[in-house]
Amino acid sequence: MNLRELLKNKSLVTLKPLRSAFLPSLCATGLCLILYPASATTGGKSELRFFFLFILTFLMYVIFYLQFNKDIAHSVEHLIAEIRLKLIDRVRLMDLHFFEKADRESIYTVLTLDAKAVAEISHLIAVTIQAVLTLAVSLGYMGFMFLPAAVLIVISGALVGMIYAFNQILIRDFVYKVRDREKELFEAVGHLLDGFKELRVNNRKSDDFFHRRFKQSASQLRALRLQSGSHLIDNYTLTYSLWQAMLIAIAMIMPFTGIVSGNLLMTFVGLVLDMPISLLIGYIPRILAALISIQRLYELEKILAETQPEVWEETASATEGFRFENCRYEQIVFRYEQEERRAFSLGPLNLSVQTGEIVFITGGNGSGKTTLIKLLTGLYPLHSGQFFLNGAETDIRNCRGLFAAVFYDFHLFDRLYGLKDIDADKVNGLIKLMGLENKVRFEGNRFSTLDLSTGQRKRLAMVAAMMEDKPVYVFDEWAAEQDPHFRQYFYETLLPSFKAQGKTVIAVTHDDRYFHVADRVIKLEYGQLLK
């Protein structure tokens, strides 16, 4: 189901609250119809009958109006959550090649602000319809309104305003909680965009991040917003009902004074009409803005659809018990068309990697080292060539679970997504091994801070990669920001320890003084391997 179909189907869900908008308007009409015969009646029993009928109709109005707003709030929050989850799910499945060319700021704006604006359009339309109905009712009962009791109206308005302000102070804490939760949700979006490669290379981590971080945050935000919205609706309904009750009470009492004239009644209508007219003036621009947001959502969905997101499952290479022996790349080619530049081509290349082998990749700037890393890990598609795992040809995209990578432009997550039953002592032991024990701790299933220097962040990313315990480690200029001590530790201690564990290491590096650590050093120039 695409987004257009989703919005169409969800609009059917909002028909229920949309239909319920007629009920409070119907009650308001009934109140006006009751007032006319009541004001013309002089008999005691008739007056009492109209009084009880008025009270009953007024209570029905309050109940229906309250239910109408809560139905709208419920539909809106569910629609916001579903739109965001659907688009986030599509973004995380994009091909990296297309993701790198996408306008990230536009994606972020659409996923946050525009999705909310679209979800709220049903509320805006429903309230606008109710305002129109209320306006029509007020116009129909124009002759029964008045303005001889301006002082009473001012006092009534001040009293209702104080009640509303007092309740808003009590609700303020809920509003702050909603903002804090929204911040966490937007941070999760930032993690998705900044850590796209780390998620795309590890399907288990991607699924865990989506379900445990983003989906959970969205659900918690939805619950908080529903709770906050319910209190706001209660407060608005209370004050609005009191205001209307006072106005109606004045309208019923003032005719007995004998000072009400037709002109005064016409003037009072202006006060009663003020609210629906204000709603119309305020909501119509927001409806137009929401329509623009709908167009942006359609455009984003079209872009995501053009990327042809892959539906794939990790093979045995990502499961426990799988034994990695070797992988082989034969005549692999990747072409990258750069706008306003000549096309860059990598390959054809032949490369094989064995278990327990350390392979260094070196070359000048622009030689294609980072592109080769993305190609070897399955993040870039093979335009031609074959990939063999343990001697059997397979689709490299299904084998991304082989690799634990720390890319040059890596993203550091605050949690170890994709891992179950995490041993905090083991994580903190690795943190100590990286010399970060005085900087960061792993507690509460997350790192205590990510506010570290670039070199320290790379060491923490190394901890995360080691916890993933994959057959193949991929490092792109990992030692570039390390001090001499940790640079030497990386090459002469850490890499040999990986080799002793049977791990394969593919590392991009310029540190020729440590080339002796590698089993092989591959030089890349202009997209070609040199012998």
Coordinates of N, CA and C in Angstrom, one line a residue, residues 2 61 92 104 125 151 171 197 213 306 309 314 318 322 343 351 374 381 400 432 476 497:
N2 N 0.7 2.1 -1.0 CA 1.5 3.4 -1.0 C 0.8 4.4 -0.1
Y61 N -25.1 18.4 24.4 CA -24.2 19.2 23.6 C -22.8 19.0 24.2
R92 N 14.8 3.4 5.6 CA 15.9 2.5 6.1 C 16.2 1.4 5.1
R104 N 18.9 15.2 2.6 CA 18.6 14.7 3.9 C 17.8 15.7 4.7
I125 N -10.3 20.2 9.1 CA -11.5 20.2 8.3 C -12.7 20.0 9.1
V151 N -21.4 44.5 30.7 CA -20.6 44.3 32.0 C -20.7 42.8 32.4
I171 N -1.7 21.7 33.1 CA -1.4 20.8 31.9 C 0.0 21.1 31.4
K197 N 24.7 3.5 7.0 CA 25.5 2.4 6.5 C 25.6 1.3 7.6
R213 N 13.9 1.1 19.2 CA 14.2 2.5 19.4 C 13.1 3.4 18.8
E306 N 11.4 5.2 -6.4 CA 12.3 5.1 -7.5 C 13.6 4.4 -7.1
P309 N 13.7 -0.1 -3.2 CA 14.2 -0.7 -1.9 C 14.2 -2.2 -2.0
E314 N 19.0 -12.2 5.2 CA 20.4 -12.6 5.4 C 20.4 -14.1 5.4
A318 N 24.8 -14.9 8.5 CA 24.5 -14.0 9.6 C 24.0 -14.8 10.8
F322 N 27.5 -20.4 11.7 CA 28.1 -20.4 10.4 C 29.6 -20.2 10.4
A343 N 32.4 10.2 -15.5 CA 32.0 9.0 -14.7 C 33.2 8.4 -14.1
L351 N 39.4 -10.3 -6.4 CA 39.9 -10.3 -5.1 C 39.4 -11.4 -4.3
K374 N 32.7 -0.1 0.2 CA 31.2 -0.2 0.1 C 30.8 -1.3 -0.8
P381 N 25.7 -1.7 -5.3 CA 25.4 -2.9 -6.1 C 26.5 -3.2 -7.1
R400 N 25.6 -9.3 3.9 CA 26.1 -8.1 4.6 C 26.3 -8.4 6.1
K432 N 37.4 -0.3 28.7 CA 38.7 -0.1 29.4 C 39.9 -0.5 28.5
D476 N 38.0 1.6 7.8 CA 38.3 2.6 6.8 C 39.1 3.8 7.5
S497 N 45.4 -9.8 17.3 CA 44.5 -10.5 18.2 C 43.3 -11.0 17.4

